[in-house]
Amino acid sequence: MAKLKFSEKTDGVCIHCRFTGSETLNEAEYRYFTDNRIKGWLTPRFSAPDKIEYTGAQGVPLINVLKHGVDKGLYYRIVAELLTIMDTAASCGFNMPNIVLDPNFITFDTERKEIWLFYLENTNDGIVNCLRRISTYAEYKSKEDFHSVDGFMNFICRADGFTVGEAMEYIRREAPDAVPAPKTAARPAAPQPASRPEFSRPEAARVAEQPRQAAPQNTAQAIINEINRGSQEFMHTEEPKLPEPKVIPSLTEERPSAVPELKKRDIPRPVVKYPTLTRRATGVTVNIDKPVFRIGKERDRVDFCVTENRTVSRLHATIYTRNGSCFVEDNNSTNRTYINGTPVLPDREIKLKNGDVLKLSDEEFDFIDG
């Protein structure tokens, strides 16, 4: 799984993606998103052989909006935006598991109330689980908002599933202002080369079923143009003069091809050696890998839990690491702490040396300096 980081800049958000070694990316799909600026999708750009940056929108992580508090109107607006983009992606034949649906990395434009997604290798477990997370993370401003969302999630998670159209109708009933009314458009008698084709969503689906020669452009581009239409920033204003849209090989391939250049290079890392404690009774060895390392029998409070010995205190002793050396302190234990048989006074630090025998009550440990 690639490592992601969300950052906000003056000119928009930037999501940094670093590959960890096993990921692949379909080059045709990557080129499609770099060559076509599409509303609702961030644009990828390689910043290093194993790093990609996604940019192209103003906003904040969706998780921040949810935790700040939402009413049902804003909640349904978010869900409607998300479902619309996913429905378009499915209509265009995109590889749906490759759409990042983590609320920590979904961008939300708080001014325009718009969602922005990006495309990566297998990164999601379905739209239903995404909606579950959104509903769970959200803080609701009233009980009415909560109960409305709870009813919607019961509808979404029903055994026979749901369609985007059904979900949109549900949202229109609960929050009419959250989603625009469905558009209708008559099909033109014949495509005119000098004019822009007009498609409603059902019309775009019918165009996909027609022979290729009857359509002036491929189906994916027609649907994308329909989504972009109405925004001067994204609209193809001189479409007749532009070259034919690029064919997307990945939309017909069953398996995306790997790009070897994206494989992470093997970079040797220095081996870190920590001091260790070995419990003589069990032979269990642990690294003292924290500057404050606690030992005792209360599992939730210590770093080394000493089981099956009632004479050891809950928080018996603490080992501090400073400047490469370890010091042990007894925490006012009932049966005391010893180094090589010498008792350690409470609340006093004694330096541990390589080969020392540390004893908590009658439990012995071998200390090895890393």
Short mmCIF file of C-alpha atoms in Angstrom, two decimals, residues 1-272:
data_model
loop_
_atom_site.label_atom_id
_atom_site.label_comp_id
_atom_site.label_asym_id
_atom_site.label_seq_id
_atom_site.Cartn_x
_atom_site.Cartn_y
_atom_site.Cartn_z
CA MET A 1 0.00 0.00 0.00
CA ALA A 2 1.43 3.38 -1.00
CA LYS A 3 2.00 5.97 1.74
CA LEU A 4 -0.09 9.15 1.41
CA LYS A 5 0.24 12.61 2.94
CA PHE A 6 -2.24 15.51 2.61
CA SER A 7 -0.92 19.07 2.59
CA GLU A 8 -2.55 22.43 1.89
CA LYS A 9 -0.79 25.05 -0.23
CA THR A 10 -1.63 28.58 -1.34
CA ASP A 11 -2.58 27.39 -4.83
CA GLY A 12 -4.53 24.31 -3.71
CA VAL A 13 -4.08 20.96 -2.03
CA CYS A 14 -1.25 18.53 -2.72
CA ILE A 15 -1.49 14.84 -1.89
CA HIS A 16 1.92 13.23 -1.78
CA CYS A 17 2.10 9.52 -2.67
CA ARG A 18 5.21 7.44 -2.06
CA PHE A 19 5.37 3.88 -3.37
CA THR A 20 6.65 1.29 -0.89
CA GLY A 21 7.97 -1.23 -3.40
CA SER A 22 5.18 -3.56 -4.56
CA GLU A 23 2.78 -1.15 -6.30
CA THR A 24 2.17 -0.89 -10.04
CA LEU A 25 0.50 1.83 -12.04
CA ASN A 26 -1.17 1.52 -15.43
CA GLU A 27 0.71 4.00 -17.61
CA ALA A 28 -2.24 4.59 -19.97
CA GLU A 29 -4.51 5.51 -17.06
CA TYR A 30 -1.85 7.77 -15.56
CA ARG A 31 -1.39 9.55 -18.90
CA TYR A 32 -5.15 9.97 -19.26
CA PHE A 33 -5.42 11.90 -16.01
CA THR A 34 -2.37 14.04 -16.83
CA ASP A 35 -3.57 14.84 -20.37
CA ASN A 36 -7.25 15.46 -19.53
CA ARG A 37 -8.22 17.94 -16.85
CA ILE A 38 -11.50 16.58 -15.46
CA LYS A 39 -13.74 18.23 -12.91
CA GLY A 40 -13.75 16.22 -9.68
CA TRP A 41 -10.36 14.56 -10.28
CA LEU A 42 -6.94 15.66 -9.07
CA THR A 43 -4.09 15.66 -11.59
CA PRO A 44 -1.10 13.34 -10.99
CA ARG A 45 2.54 14.33 -11.58
CA PHE A 46 5.70 12.33 -10.92
CA SER A 47 8.04 14.22 -8.59
CA ALA A 48 10.52 11.30 -8.30
CA PRO A 49 10.74 7.72 -9.65
CA ASP A 50 8.78 6.44 -6.65
CA LYS A 51 6.68 9.54 -5.83
CA ILE A 52 3.54 11.11 -7.30
CA GLU A 53 1.87 14.38 -6.36
CA TYR A 54 -1.86 14.97 -6.93
CA THR A 55 -2.97 18.59 -7.30
CA GLY A 56 -5.73 20.68 -8.84
CA ALA A 57 -8.22 21.87 -6.24
CA GLN A 58 -8.74 24.10 -3.23
CA GLY A 59 -10.01 22.35 -0.13
CA VAL A 60 -9.40 20.36 3.04
CA PRO A 61 -9.50 16.66 3.91
CA LEU A 62 -13.11 15.46 4.07
CA ILE A 63 -12.44 13.95 7.51
CA ASN A 64 -11.88 17.48 8.92
CA VAL A 65 -15.26 18.65 7.65
CA LEU A 66 -17.01 15.60 9.08
CA LYS A 67 -15.44 15.95 12.54
CA HIS A 68 -16.15 19.68 12.65
CA GLY A 69 -19.87 18.94 12.54
CA VAL A 70 -22.40 18.53 9.74
CA ASP A 71 -26.15 18.83 9.37
CA LYS A 72 -28.09 16.50 7.12
CA GLY A 73 -28.04 19.03 4.26
CA LEU A 74 -24.23 19.12 4.12
CA TYR A 75 -23.96 15.37 4.69
CA TYR A 76 -26.27 14.58 1.76
CA ARG A 77 -24.47 17.14 -0.43
CA ILE A 78 -21.18 15.33 0.24
CA VAL A 79 -22.71 11.91 -0.49
CA ALA A 80 -24.43 13.14 -3.65
CA GLU A 81 -21.17 14.64 -4.97
CA LEU A 82 -19.33 11.40 -4.25
CA LEU A 83 -21.96 9.16 -5.88
CA THR A 84 -22.10 11.38 -8.97
CA ILE A 85 -18.34 11.14 -9.53
CA MET A 86 -18.35 7.37 -8.93
CA ASP A 87 -21.29 6.90 -11.31
CA THR A 88 -19.45 8.85 -14.00
CA ALA A 89 -16.29 6.82 -13.45
CA ALA A 90 -18.26 3.57 -13.80
CA SER A 91 -19.90 4.85 -16.99
CA CYS A 92 -16.47 5.70 -18.42
CA GLY A 93 -15.17 2.22 -17.64
CA PHE A 94 -12.60 3.26 -15.03
CA ASN A 95 -11.16 0.58 -12.78
CA MET A 96 -13.33 1.28 -9.72
CA PRO A 97 -11.09 -0.32 -7.02
CA ASN A 98 -8.38 2.17 -8.07
CA ILE A 99 -10.31 5.21 -6.83
CA VAL A 100 -9.08 6.42 -3.43
CA LEU A 101 -12.09 6.51 -1.07
CA ASP A 102 -10.37 7.25 2.24
CA PRO A 103 -12.03 10.31 3.92
CA ASN A 104 -8.55 11.37 5.06
CA PHE A 105 -7.56 11.89 1.42
CA ILE A 106 -10.82 12.90 -0.27
CA THR A 107 -10.58 16.66 -0.90
CA PHE A 108 -13.63 18.79 -0.08
CA ASP A 109 -13.92 22.36 -1.37
CA THR A 110 -15.73 24.07 1.51
CA GLU A 111 -16.68 27.09 -0.61
CA ARG A 112 -18.15 25.27 -3.62
CA LYS A 113 -19.17 22.14 -1.69
CA GLU A 114 -17.38 19.91 -4.22
CA ILE A 115 -15.58 16.58 -3.84
CA TRP A 116 -12.22 15.83 -5.49
CA LEU A 117 -10.86 12.28 -5.86
CA PHE A 118 -7.74 10.75 -7.33
CA TYR A 119 -6.76 7.50 -9.01
CA LEU A 120 -4.20 5.02 -7.65
CA GLU A 121 -3.55 1.27 -7.48
CA ASN A 122 -6.05 -0.97 -5.58
CA THR A 123 -6.90 1.33 -2.70
CA ASN A 124 -10.56 0.92 -1.71
CA ASP A 125 -12.96 -1.73 -0.51
CA GLY A 126 -16.12 -0.36 -2.09
CA ILE A 127 -18.41 2.65 -1.99
CA VAL A 128 -20.63 1.15 0.74
CA ASN A 129 -17.72 0.87 3.17
CA CYS A 130 -16.69 4.42 2.25
CA LEU A 131 -20.19 5.68 3.12
CA ARG A 132 -20.04 3.72 6.38
CA ARG A 133 -16.82 5.54 7.32
CA ILE A 134 -18.23 8.93 6.38
CA SER A 135 -21.34 8.33 8.49
CA THR A 136 -19.30 7.00 11.42
CA TYR A 137 -16.71 9.81 11.47
CA ALA A 138 -19.30 12.58 11.14
CA GLU A 139 -20.37 14.64 14.15
CA TYR A 140 -24.03 15.60 13.76
CA LYS A 141 -25.47 18.93 14.80
CA SER A 142 -28.80 17.51 15.97
CA LYS A 143 -30.55 14.24 16.72
CA GLU A 144 -32.75 14.82 13.70
CA ASP A 145 -29.66 14.91 11.47
CA PHE A 146 -28.33 11.72 13.03
CA HIS A 147 -31.61 9.81 12.64
CA SER A 148 -31.94 10.92 9.02
CA VAL A 149 -28.44 9.67 8.18
CA ASP A 150 -29.03 6.47 10.13
CA GLY A 151 -32.11 5.74 8.01
CA PHE A 152 -30.16 6.46 4.82
CA MET A 153 -27.39 4.04 5.83
CA ASN A 154 -29.96 1.33 6.57
CA PHE A 155 -31.20 1.86 3.02
CA ILE A 156 -27.66 1.74 1.57
CA CYS A 157 -26.67 -1.41 3.48
CA ARG A 158 -29.79 -3.44 2.70
CA ALA A 159 -29.28 -6.99 1.48
CA ASP A 160 -30.40 -6.41 -2.13
CA GLY A 161 -28.06 -3.43 -2.59
CA PHE A 162 -28.86 -0.04 -4.13
CA THR A 163 -28.45 1.92 -7.35
CA VAL A 164 -27.14 5.46 -7.68
CA GLY A 165 -30.53 6.57 -9.02
CA GLU A 166 -32.33 5.15 -5.97
CA ALA A 167 -29.83 6.80 -3.62
CA MET A 168 -30.27 10.17 -5.35
CA GLU A 169 -34.05 9.94 -5.06
CA TYR A 170 -33.70 9.15 -1.36
CA ILE A 171 -31.45 12.19 -0.92
CA ARG A 172 -33.90 14.46 -2.81
CA ARG A 173 -36.65 13.44 -0.40
CA GLU A 174 -34.53 14.05 2.70
CA ALA A 175 -32.65 17.16 1.54
CA PRO A 176 -34.05 18.63 -1.72
CA ASP A 177 -31.34 21.30 -1.93
CA ALA A 178 -28.48 18.79 -1.67
CA VAL A 179 -28.78 17.47 -5.23
CA PRO A 180 -30.17 19.13 -8.38
CA ALA A 181 -33.25 17.75 -10.09
CA PRO A 182 -32.56 15.11 -12.75
CA LYS A 183 -31.83 16.57 -16.17
CA THR A 184 -33.72 15.55 -19.29
CA ALA A 185 -32.69 16.22 -22.86
CA ALA A 186 -34.09 15.16 -26.19
CA ARG A 187 -31.79 13.21 -28.45
CA PRO A 188 -30.72 15.22 -31.53
CA ALA A 189 -31.91 13.87 -34.88
CA ALA A 190 -28.38 13.70 -36.31
CA PRO A 191 -24.99 14.78 -34.95
CA GLN A 192 -23.76 18.04 -36.47
CA PRO A 193 -19.96 18.29 -36.81
CA ALA A 194 -19.88 22.02 -36.06
CA SER A 195 -21.97 21.88 -32.88
CA ARG A 196 -21.42 20.38 -29.45
CA PRO A 197 -23.44 17.21 -28.70
CA GLU A 198 -25.82 17.49 -25.76
CA PHE A 199 -26.34 14.38 -23.61
CA SER A 200 -28.22 13.79 -20.40
CA ARG A 201 -26.98 10.90 -18.28
CA PRO A 202 -29.52 8.36 -19.74
CA GLU A 203 -28.72 9.68 -23.24
CA ALA A 204 -24.99 9.09 -22.69
CA ALA A 205 -25.72 5.50 -21.77
CA ARG A 206 -27.66 4.99 -25.02
CA VAL A 207 -24.86 6.53 -27.03
CA ALA A 208 -22.49 3.93 -25.55
CA GLU A 209 -24.64 1.19 -27.09
CA GLN A 210 -24.54 2.64 -30.63
CA PRO A 211 -21.95 1.66 -33.28
CA ARG A 212 -18.66 3.54 -33.00
CA GLN A 213 -19.05 5.31 -36.37
CA ALA A 214 -22.33 6.96 -35.22
CA ALA A 215 -20.65 8.80 -32.31
CA PRO A 216 -18.46 11.84 -32.94
CA GLN A 217 -16.26 10.98 -29.94
CA ASN A 218 -15.67 8.04 -27.65
CA THR A 219 -18.18 7.37 -24.88
CA ALA A 220 -15.83 8.19 -22.01
CA GLN A 221 -15.03 11.63 -23.40
CA ALA A 222 -18.72 12.35 -24.13
CA ILE A 223 -19.69 11.67 -20.53
CA ILE A 224 -16.74 13.65 -19.17
CA ASN A 225 -17.67 16.62 -21.39
CA GLU A 226 -21.22 16.41 -19.99
CA ILE A 227 -19.90 16.55 -16.42
CA ASN A 228 -17.49 19.40 -17.22
CA ARG A 229 -20.10 21.44 -19.14
CA GLY A 230 -21.17 24.56 -17.24
CA SER A 231 -17.75 25.31 -15.77
CA GLN A 232 -15.66 27.64 -17.92
CA GLU A 233 -12.54 26.37 -16.21
CA PHE A 234 -13.05 22.83 -17.48
CA MET A 235 -15.28 23.14 -20.58
CA HIS A 236 -13.82 22.24 -23.98
CA THR A 237 -14.76 25.55 -25.65
CA GLU A 238 -13.25 24.79 -29.06
CA GLU A 239 -14.05 21.12 -29.42
CA PRO A 240 -14.39 21.00 -33.27
CA LYS A 241 -10.82 22.32 -33.66
CA LEU A 242 -9.24 19.90 -31.18
CA PRO A 243 -7.75 16.57 -32.26
CA GLU A 244 -9.71 13.42 -31.59
CA PRO A 245 -9.68 12.40 -27.91
CA LYS A 246 -7.07 9.87 -27.01
CA VAL A 247 -8.14 6.24 -26.78
CA ILE A 248 -7.78 4.86 -23.26
CA PRO A 249 -6.25 1.38 -23.65
CA SER A 250 -6.80 0.60 -19.97
CA LEU A 251 -10.58 0.79 -20.38
CA THR A 252 -10.59 -2.38 -22.50
CA GLU A 253 -7.72 -4.24 -20.88
CA GLU A 254 -8.65 -6.85 -18.33
CA ARG A 255 -5.39 -6.46 -16.41
CA PRO A 256 -3.43 -3.23 -16.14
CA SER A 257 0.18 -3.51 -17.21
CA ALA A 258 2.93 -2.71 -14.73
CA VAL A 259 5.34 0.14 -15.24
CA PRO A 260 8.78 -1.09 -14.09
CA GLU A 261 10.01 2.48 -13.55
CA LEU A 262 7.65 2.77 -10.58
CA LYS A 263 9.32 -0.02 -8.66
CA LYS A 264 11.03 1.31 -5.57
CA ARG A 265 14.79 1.03 -5.60
CA ASP A 266 16.44 -1.00 -2.88
CA ILE A 267 18.16 1.45 -0.55
CA PRO A 268 20.23 -0.12 2.26
CA ARG A 269 19.24 1.05 5.71
CA PRO A 270 21.50 1.07 8.74
CA VAL A 271 20.85 -1.71 11.24
CA VAL A 272 19.87 -0.35 14.65
#
